[in-house]
GROMACS .gro file of C-alpha atoms in nm:
model
  381
    1MET     CA    1  -3.598   2.019  -0.387
    2ARG     CA    2  -3.618   1.994  -0.020
    3LYS     CA    3  -3.538   2.291   0.192
    4VAL     CA    4  -3.229   2.280   0.417
    5TYR     CA    5  -3.198   2.453   0.759
    6LEU     CA    6  -2.937   2.537   1.012
    7SER     CA    7  -3.039   2.448   1.360
    8HIS     CA    8  -2.885   2.350   1.697
    9ASN     CA    9  -2.555   2.516   1.748
   10SER     CA   10  -2.258   2.532   1.985
   11ILE     CA   11  -1.969   2.784   2.013
   12ILE     CA   12  -1.664   2.767   2.240
   13SER     CA   13  -1.430   3.047   2.226
   14SER     CA   14  -1.253   3.310   2.445
   15LEU     CA   15  -1.581   3.474   2.508
   16GLY     CA   16  -1.755   3.168   2.658
   17PHE     CA   17  -1.845   2.798   2.609
   18ASP     CA   18  -2.187   2.809   2.452
   19SER     CA   19  -2.354   3.011   2.177
   20ASP     CA   20  -2.586   3.222   2.407
   21THR     CA   21  -2.303   3.340   2.630
   22VAL     CA   22  -2.075   3.424   2.337
   23VAL     CA   23  -2.366   3.626   2.164
   24LYS     CA   24  -2.440   3.803   2.484
   25LYS     CA   25  -2.073   3.923   2.526
   26ILE     CA   26  -2.084   4.045   2.142
   27LYS     CA   27  -2.423   4.210   2.214
   28ASP     CA   28  -2.262   4.398   2.509
   29GLU     CA   29  -1.959   4.474   2.268
   30VAL     CA   30  -1.718   4.286   2.488
   31SER     CA   31  -1.403   4.164   2.319
   32GLY     CA   32  -1.215   3.830   2.390
   33ILE     CA   33  -0.887   3.966   2.250
   34SER     CA   34  -0.612   4.034   2.485
   35LEU     CA   35  -0.230   4.067   2.464
   36ILE     CA   36  -0.087   3.717   2.509
   37ASN     CA   37   0.272   3.663   2.644
   38ASP     CA   38   0.336   3.298   2.580
   39LYS     CA   39   0.688   3.212   2.439
   40THR     CA   40   0.567   2.862   2.365
   41LEU     CA   41   0.353   3.016   2.098
   42PHE     CA   42   0.532   3.322   1.986
   43HIS     CA   43   0.868   3.495   2.067
   44ASN     CA   44   0.695   3.826   2.139
   45PRO     CA   45   0.372   3.925   2.315
   46PHE     CA   46   0.090   3.929   2.058
   47TYR     CA   47  -0.287   4.016   2.062
   48GLY     CA   48  -0.516   3.731   1.988
   49SER     CA   49  -0.770   3.506   2.153
   50VAL     CA   50  -0.731   3.182   2.328
   51ILE     CA   51  -0.975   2.945   2.503
   52ASN     CA   52  -0.923   2.893   2.871
   53LYS     CA   53  -0.769   2.550   2.892
   54THR     CA   54  -0.841   2.502   3.256
   55ILE     CA   55  -1.220   2.550   3.200
   56LEU     CA   56  -1.197   2.340   2.903
   57LYS     CA   57  -1.029   2.050   3.106
   58ASN     CA   58  -1.303   2.072   3.374
   59LYS     CA   59  -1.584   2.075   3.115
   60PHE     CA   60  -1.425   1.782   2.919
   61GLU     CA   61  -1.398   1.566   3.215
   62ALA     CA   62  -1.782   1.553   3.218
   63LEU     CA   63  -1.760   1.350   2.897
   64LYS     CA   64  -1.603   1.073   3.110
   65THR     CA   65  -1.372   0.924   2.846
   66GLU     CA   66  -1.040   0.786   2.920
   67GLU     CA   67  -0.885   0.826   2.582
   68ASN     CA   68  -0.597   1.045   2.540
   69TYR     CA   69  -0.719   1.336   2.294
   70THR     CA   70  -0.536   1.637   2.177
   71VAL     CA   71  -0.662   1.992   2.286
   72LEU     CA   72  -0.851   2.031   1.947
   73GLU     CA   73  -0.994   1.709   1.971
   74GLN     CA   74  -1.117   1.784   2.328
   75MET     CA   75  -1.277   2.099   2.207
   76MET     CA   76  -1.455   1.936   1.908
   77LEU     CA   77  -1.573   1.660   2.111
   78LEU     CA   78  -1.708   1.887   2.375
   79SER     CA   79  -1.882   2.138   2.124
   80LEU     CA   80  -2.038   1.857   1.919
   81SER     CA   81  -2.167   1.657   2.214
   82LYS     CA   82  -2.381   1.955   2.300
   83VAL     CA   83  -2.518   1.971   1.958
   84ILE     CA   84  -2.608   1.596   1.917
   85GLU     CA   85  -2.756   1.595   2.276
   86ALA     CA   86  -2.963   1.904   2.206
   87SER     CA   87  -3.085   1.760   1.889
   88ASN     CA   88  -3.192   1.431   2.030
   89ILE     CA   89  -3.117   1.269   1.678
   90THR     CA   90  -3.033   0.897   1.655
   91ILE     CA   91  -2.699   0.834   1.477
   92ASP     CA   92  -2.792   0.607   1.181
   93GLU     CA   93  -2.714   0.568   0.812
   94SER     CA   94  -2.911   0.894   0.732
   95VAL     CA   95  -2.680   1.106   0.948
   96GLY     CA   96  -2.336   1.248   0.811
   97LEU     CA   97  -2.070   1.408   0.981
   98ILE     CA   98  -1.835   1.690   0.847
   99ILE     CA   99  -1.527   1.830   1.011
  100SER     CA  100  -1.408   2.159   0.887
  101THR     CA  101  -1.044   2.291   0.984
  102THR     CA  102  -0.758   2.464   0.826
  103LYS     CA  103  -0.470   2.327   1.020
  104GLY     CA  104  -0.601   2.053   1.240
  105ASN     CA  105  -0.370   1.905   1.493
  106ILE     CA  106  -0.076   2.114   1.347
  107ASP     CA  107   0.056   2.161   1.696
  108VAL     CA  108   0.164   1.785   1.735
  109LEU     CA  109   0.446   1.853   1.481
  110ASP     CA  110   0.613   2.070   1.743
  111LYS     CA  111   0.909   1.894   1.902
  112THR     CA  112   0.756   1.954   2.260
  113SER     CA  113   0.430   1.765   2.174
  114ASP     CA  114   0.377   1.445   2.363
  115PHE     CA  115   0.143   1.316   2.069
  116PRO     CA  116   0.252   1.105   1.766
  117LYS     CA  117   0.319   1.312   1.451
  118SER     CA  118   0.066   1.083   1.273
  119TYR     CA  119  -0.214   1.285   1.452
  120ALA     CA  120  -0.138   1.588   1.237
  121TYR     CA  121  -0.319   1.411   0.949
  122LEU     CA  122  -0.663   1.563   0.908
  123SER     CA  123  -0.827   1.199   0.877
  124ARG     CA  124  -0.735   1.169   1.257
  125LEU     CA  125  -1.011   1.409   1.341
  126GLY     CA  126  -1.258   1.195   1.137
  127THR     CA  127  -1.151   0.890   1.302
  128VAL     CA  128  -1.186   1.036   1.669
  129LEU     CA  129  -1.522   1.189   1.622
  130ARG     CA  130  -1.672   0.904   1.433
  131ASN     CA  131  -1.546   0.644   1.694
  132HIS     CA  132  -1.657   0.859   1.990
  133PHE     CA  133  -2.000   0.927   1.883
  134LEU     CA  134  -2.050   0.601   1.691
  135PHE     CA  135  -2.128   0.743   1.338
  136LYS     CA  136  -2.244   0.482   1.098
  137THR     CA  137  -2.104   0.678   0.802
  138GLU     CA  138  -1.772   0.789   0.671
  139PRO     CA  139  -1.676   1.145   0.798
  140LEU     CA  140  -1.582   1.411   0.543
  141VAL     CA  141  -1.308   1.661   0.624
  142VAL     CA  142  -1.328   2.002   0.451
  143SER     CA  143  -1.007   2.201   0.452
  144ASN     CA  144  -1.006   2.508   0.204
  145ALA     CA  145  -0.829   2.767   0.387
  146CYS     CA  146  -1.048   3.037   0.584
  147VAL     CA  147  -1.373   2.954   0.374
  148SER     CA  148  -1.366   2.603   0.518
  149GLY     CA  149  -1.640   2.688   0.781
  150ILE     CA  150  -1.901   2.808   0.556
  151LEU     CA  151  -1.800   2.589   0.263
  152SER     CA  152  -1.891   2.292   0.479
  153ILE     CA  153  -2.246   2.423   0.511
  154SER     CA  154  -2.251   2.429   0.125
  155VAL     CA  155  -2.133   2.078   0.114
  156ALA     CA  156  -2.383   1.953   0.367
  157LYS     CA  157  -2.667   2.150   0.185
  158ARG     CA  158  -2.570   1.969  -0.138
  159LEU     CA  159  -2.526   1.614   0.016
  160ILE     CA  160  -2.896   1.667   0.163
  161HIS     CA  161  -3.033   1.769  -0.184
  162GLU     CA  162  -2.873   1.462  -0.323
  163ASN     CA  163  -3.051   1.261  -0.064
  164VAL     CA  164  -2.720   1.128   0.061
  165TYR     CA  165  -2.811   1.231   0.424
  166LYS     CA  166  -3.122   1.369   0.602
  167HIS     CA  167  -2.920   1.529   0.872
  168VAL     CA  168  -2.546   1.646   0.884
  169PHE     CA  169  -2.352   1.744   1.186
  170LEU     CA  170  -2.079   1.991   1.133
  171VAL     CA  171  -1.782   2.061   1.366
  172SER     CA  172  -1.534   2.321   1.277
  173GLY     CA  173  -1.235   2.439   1.467
  174ASP     CA  174  -0.862   2.560   1.473
  175LEU     CA  175  -0.605   2.646   1.747
  176VAL     CA  176  -0.376   2.924   1.810
  177SER     CA  177  -0.036   2.759   1.730
  178LYS     CA  178   0.325   2.846   1.681
  179PHE     CA  179   0.287   2.716   1.328
  180VAL     CA  180   0.000   2.955   1.246
  181LEU     CA  181   0.159   3.259   1.414
  182SER     CA  182   0.486   3.225   1.267
  183GLY     CA  183   0.313   3.178   0.921
  184PHE     CA  184   0.105   3.502   0.941
  185ASN     CA  185   0.398   3.682   1.092
  186SER     CA  186   0.614   3.598   0.784
  187PHE     CA  187   0.347   3.770   0.582
  188GLN     CA  188   0.381   4.068   0.812
  189ALA     CA  189   0.004   4.024   0.857
  190LEU     CA  190  -0.012   4.041   1.243
  191SER     CA  191  -0.145   4.362   1.401
  192ASN     CA  192   0.047   4.529   1.701
  193SER     CA  193  -0.295   4.609   1.849
  194ILE     CA  194  -0.647   4.496   1.845
  195CYS     CA  195  -0.756   4.460   1.498
  196LYS     CA  196  -0.966   4.727   1.329
  197PRO     CA  197  -1.143   4.585   1.014
  198TYR     CA  198  -1.220   4.840   0.737
  199SER     CA  199  -1.058   5.135   0.932
  200LYS     CA  200  -0.811   5.367   0.800
  201ASP     CA  201  -0.549   5.280   1.075
  202ARG     CA  202  -0.595   4.893   1.030
  203THR     CA  203  -0.272   4.721   1.057
  204GLY     CA  204  -0.347   4.353   1.007
  205ILE     CA  205  -0.522   4.057   1.197
  206ASN     CA  206  -0.523   3.900   1.523
  207ILE     CA  207  -0.528   3.518   1.549
  208GLY     CA  208  -0.790   3.356   1.763
  209GLU     CA  209  -0.923   3.014   1.819
  210ALA     CA  210  -1.278   2.887   1.833
  211ILE     CA  211  -1.481   2.569   1.787
  212ALA     CA  212  -1.827   2.568   1.651
  213SER     CA  213  -2.082   2.290   1.592
  214ILE     CA  214  -2.410   2.293   1.425
  215LEU     CA  215  -2.698   2.055   1.277
  216ILE     CA  216  -2.778   2.102   0.929
  217THR     CA  217  -3.118   1.937   0.855
  218SER     CA  218  -3.397   1.917   0.604
  219ASP     CA  219  -3.659   1.813   0.891
  220THR     CA  220  -3.851   2.106   1.042
  221ASN     CA  221  -3.905   1.887   1.355
  222TYR     CA  222  -3.554   1.968   1.467
  223LEU     CA  223  -3.546   2.339   1.431
  224THR     CA  224  -3.462   2.592   1.706
  225GLU     CA  225  -3.570   2.954   1.769
  226GLU     CA  226  -3.276   3.087   1.578
  227SER     CA  227  -3.296   2.837   1.281
  228VAL     CA  228  -3.238   2.979   0.930
  229GLU     CA  229  -3.304   2.834   0.595
  230VAL     CA  230  -3.020   2.816   0.346
  231LEU     CA  231  -3.159   3.019   0.053
  232GLY     CA  232  -2.850   3.010  -0.163
  233GLU     CA  233  -2.476   2.921  -0.172
  234ALA     CA  234  -2.174   2.930  -0.387
  235THR     CA  235  -1.799   2.919  -0.401
  236CYS     CA  236  -1.554   3.066  -0.655
  237ASN     CA  237  -1.182   3.095  -0.683
  238ASP     CA  238  -1.030   3.417  -0.810
  239ALA     CA  239  -0.702   3.254  -0.893
  240ASN     CA  240  -0.515   3.547  -0.826
  241HIS     CA  241  -0.235   3.466  -0.582
  242ILE     CA  242  -0.156   3.209  -0.320
  243SER     CA  243  -0.226   3.458  -0.033
  244GLY     CA  244  -0.347   3.797  -0.209
  245PRO     CA  245  -0.708   3.838  -0.319
  246SER     CA  246  -0.806   3.954  -0.657
  247ARG     CA  247  -0.782   4.339  -0.641
  248SER     CA  248  -1.116   4.374  -0.849
  249GLY     CA  249  -1.302   4.134  -0.602
  250GLU     CA  250  -1.377   3.908  -0.899
  251GLY     CA  251  -1.405   3.595  -0.701
  252LEU     CA  252  -1.617   3.716  -0.429
  253TYR     CA  253  -1.832   3.922  -0.678
  254ARG     CA  254  -1.888   3.592  -0.869
  255CYS     CA  255  -1.978   3.354  -0.570
  256VAL     CA  256  -2.214   3.628  -0.422
  257SER     CA  257  -2.388   3.666  -0.757
  258ALA     CA  258  -2.435   3.298  -0.791
  259ALA     CA  259  -2.568   3.246  -0.434
  260MET     CA  260  -2.823   3.547  -0.500
  261LYS     CA  261  -2.920   3.378  -0.826
  262GLU     CA  262  -2.992   3.047  -0.649
  263ALA     CA  263  -3.182   3.232  -0.371
  264THR     CA  264  -3.375   3.445  -0.613
  265VAL     CA  265  -3.302   3.771  -0.419
  266THR     CA  266  -3.164   4.120  -0.510
  267SER     CA  267  -2.954   4.353  -0.304
  268LYS     CA  268  -3.272   4.512  -0.178
  269ASP     CA  269  -3.374   4.174  -0.009
  270ILE     CA  270  -3.060   4.162   0.208
  271ASP     CA  271  -3.080   4.307   0.541
  272TYR     CA  272  -2.728   4.291   0.659
  273ILE     CA  273  -2.385   4.140   0.574
  274SER     CA  274  -2.180   3.951   0.799
  275ALA     CA  275  -1.849   3.996   0.615
  276HIS     CA  276  -1.489   3.834   0.651
  277GLY     CA  277  -1.323   4.157   0.759
  278THR     CA  278  -0.988   4.041   0.844
  279ALA     CA  279  -0.834   4.394   0.885
  280THR     CA  280  -0.561   4.337   0.638
  281ILE     CA  281  -0.486   4.606   0.380
  282PHE     CA  282  -0.589   4.394   0.075
  283ASN     CA  283  -0.863   4.172   0.204
  284ASP     CA  284  -1.076   4.465   0.336
  285GLU     CA  285  -1.023   4.684   0.020
  286MET     CA  286  -1.116   4.380  -0.206
  287GLU     CA  287  -1.440   4.318  -0.021
  288ALA     CA  288  -1.526   4.696  -0.049
  289VAL     CA  289  -1.476   4.676  -0.412
  290ALA     CA  290  -1.666   4.352  -0.452
  291PHE     CA  291  -1.967   4.475  -0.244
  292ASN     CA  292  -1.984   4.801  -0.441
  293ARG     CA  293  -2.005   4.608  -0.777
  294LEU     CA  294  -2.287   4.414  -0.612
  295ASP     CA  295  -2.469   4.739  -0.504
  296PHE     CA  296  -2.429   4.663  -0.132
  297GLN     CA  297  -2.284   4.992  -0.042
  298ASN     CA  298  -2.605   5.078   0.169
  299ILE     CA  299  -2.649   4.751   0.337
  300PRO     CA  300  -2.546   4.735   0.707
  301LEU     CA  301  -2.225   4.532   0.743
  302ASN     CA  302  -2.004   4.411   1.016
  303SER     CA  303  -1.690   4.210   1.070
  304LEU     CA  304  -1.673   4.006   1.396
  305LYS     CA  305  -1.298   3.955   1.405
  306GLY     CA  306  -1.262   4.233   1.667
  307TYR     CA  307  -1.430   4.001   1.934
  308PHE     CA  308  -1.214   3.704   1.883
  309GLY     CA  309  -0.979   3.745   1.590
  310HIS     CA  310  -0.945   3.557   1.295
  311THR     CA  311  -1.021   3.188   1.386
  312LEU     CA  312  -0.936   3.041   1.041
  313GLY     CA  313  -1.122   2.736   0.951
  314SER     CA  314  -1.400   2.796   1.208
  315SER     CA  315  -1.439   3.161   1.152
  316GLY     CA  316  -1.709   3.129   0.866
  317LEU     CA  317  -1.920   2.877   1.106
  318VAL     CA  318  -1.887   3.085   1.413
  319GLU     CA  319  -1.973   3.403   1.244
  320THR     CA  320  -2.274   3.218   1.068
  321ILE     CA  321  -2.407   3.107   1.399
  322ILE     CA  322  -2.383   3.461   1.555
  323GLY     CA  323  -2.567   3.579   1.250
  324MET     CA  324  -2.838   3.348   1.307
  325HIS     CA  325  -2.866   3.485   1.675
  326SER     CA  326  -2.859   3.832   1.527
  327LEU     CA  327  -3.165   3.762   1.305
  328LYS     CA  328  -3.348   3.596   1.601
  329GLN     CA  329  -3.289   3.891   1.814
  330ASN     CA  330  -3.348   4.156   1.525
  331THR     CA  331  -3.011   4.310   1.634
  332LEU     CA  332  -2.729   4.443   1.423
  333PHE     CA  333  -2.390   4.397   1.620
  334TYR     CA  334  -2.111   4.652   1.629
  335SER     CA  335  -1.837   4.603   1.395
  336LYS     CA  336  -1.592   4.621   1.699
  337GLY     CA  337  -1.250   4.800   1.628
  338PHE     CA  338  -1.389   5.013   1.356
  339THR     CA  339  -1.276   5.397   1.361
  340SER     CA  340  -1.299   5.560   1.037
  341LEU     CA  341  -1.366   5.401   0.691
  342GLY     CA  342  -1.021   5.307   0.521
  343VAL     CA  343  -1.130   5.162   0.182
  344SER     CA  344  -1.180   5.327  -0.150
  345LYS     CA  345  -1.536   5.235  -0.168
  346PRO     CA  346  -1.838   5.333   0.050
  347LEU     CA  347  -1.959   5.077   0.304
  348GLN     CA  348  -2.231   5.113   0.576
  349ILE     CA  349  -2.018   4.967   0.866
  350ILE     CA  350  -2.238   4.901   1.183
  351GLU     CA  351  -2.088   5.149   1.437
  352LYS     CA  352  -2.318   5.079   1.716
  353THR     CA  353  -2.518   4.786   1.824
  354LYS     CA  354  -2.897   4.842   1.740
  355GLN     CA  355  -3.229   4.701   1.685
  356GLN     CA  356  -3.357   4.658   1.339
  357GLN     CA  357  -3.610   4.425   1.178
  358LEU     CA  358  -3.400   4.145   1.008
  359ASP     CA  359  -3.503   3.849   0.789
  360ILE     CA  360  -3.229   3.784   0.539
  361PHE     CA  361  -2.846   3.802   0.585
  362LEU     CA  362  -2.539   3.734   0.368
  363LYS     CA  363  -2.230   3.559   0.508
  364THR     CA  364  -1.902   3.571   0.312
  365ALA     CA  365  -1.562   3.437   0.363
  366SER     CA  366  -1.240   3.468   0.163
  367GLY     CA  367  -0.912   3.274   0.202
  368PHE     CA  368  -0.567   3.191   0.095
  369GLY     CA  369  -0.542   3.043  -0.256
  370GLY     CA  370  -0.813   3.270  -0.398
  371ALA     CA  371  -1.115   3.088  -0.218
  372ASN     CA  372  -1.447   3.289  -0.183
  373THR     CA  373  -1.766   3.145  -0.034
  374ALA     CA  374  -2.104   3.306   0.015
  375LEU     CA  375  -2.419   3.194   0.197
  376LEU     CA  376  -2.787   3.370   0.209
  377LEU     CA  377  -2.972   3.280   0.492
  378LYS     CA  378  -3.329   3.352   0.599
  379SER     CA  379  -3.493   3.354   0.946
  380VAL     CA  380  -3.766   3.065   0.987
  381SER     CA  381  -3.921   3.195   1.294
   0.00000   0.00000   0.00000
C-alpha cells in the first residue's frame, strides 16, 4: 500500500499569516489570545483570539478577485492559494479537495449580515473553492465537531489508498462568531482568563479562529523539509453524551490503540503527544485517564490552546502542522498556560520549550457527540 505524506502547509491565525511566523511565535512562547470587547460578538468582554481583518483584507486583495466572499471564504481562499502555488501541482482529475469546518458561514444567519442565508449551507464552501481554483472533482466537506481537522486527514489518506486521488488539498477553518460564543457560554465553558490546559486552576476554554491548509500526497516529489508520513489513524465514538466525553476515556483509548496497531508502534516509539487539551474540567481529565490506560504518562505532552484558543474544526489541522514543524526543529513547545497538574492521573506536561530529538508524534482530538480521532506521524527528513 502506498505511503501518504503531509507536505506544503499554511496557517492563518492571530499569531500570523503563514506557518513559519506562527511557529516562530509559539517557539517564543507568545500567545495570540487577548481580552476582546466586541459587543457584536458577545455581550461581555471575553478572552479569545481573532484574525486581524484589516491585514486579511489587504492580503486578500492580492488575489485580484471581484467576487463578494464572506470573511471565512476569503480566509480559506487566501490560505489554500498559498499551498496550491507552493506545491506547483496541476489541478486535474487526480487531485481532490476537502473542506473541514464545524460551523462554516454560520455568521451569515445573524440579522446584521449582508449575505444571503443560503451561504450558511456547508456546500457553499465547496462551490466557492472549487470554482475559484478550478478543481475538476467534486469537493468533500467534513464536519464532525472538533475532530474535523484531523479526521479530514484520515479521509484524504484513505481516498489516496483507494486510488481515488493522487493528491488531496485540505483547507480547514472556523470563525469566532456570536453563535459559537453564545453556545459555549450556555455550557458555562468559557474561561474568564487565558485558558490553562491540564492545570488545577483551569476554568474553561477560549474560542479562537484560524484557517489552515495542507497538501496530502503519495508522491515524494512534492515533499517539504517538515513533511511527515501518516503511519496510522483511527476514529472512534464513545457514544457517551452530546457534549460530555466518556469518563473512562474509552473512545480516545480505542482510537489511539487502533492507530498504533496500524502504525505498528508502541508507547516507547512515540516521542511526544500533541493533545486536544481544551482546559475544560471533563476533557482534560478524560484525556489523562485515556493516556494513562495507554501507558503514555511519561511521554512529553502539550496543548496548543493557550496560543490561540480552541479554533474548533481547524484546531486539529493547525496543531498537526505545528507538530510537523516541531519534528523538523527537534523542539518540544511549551504547553502555554500550564501551572500545576489538575487531573487525577500523571502526565508529563511540557513546561518549557526545549530541544529534543523527535521522530514520531501522536496528534489527538476529541469533540462534541463523543468523537475522537488520532494520527501517528513520522518525520521523513
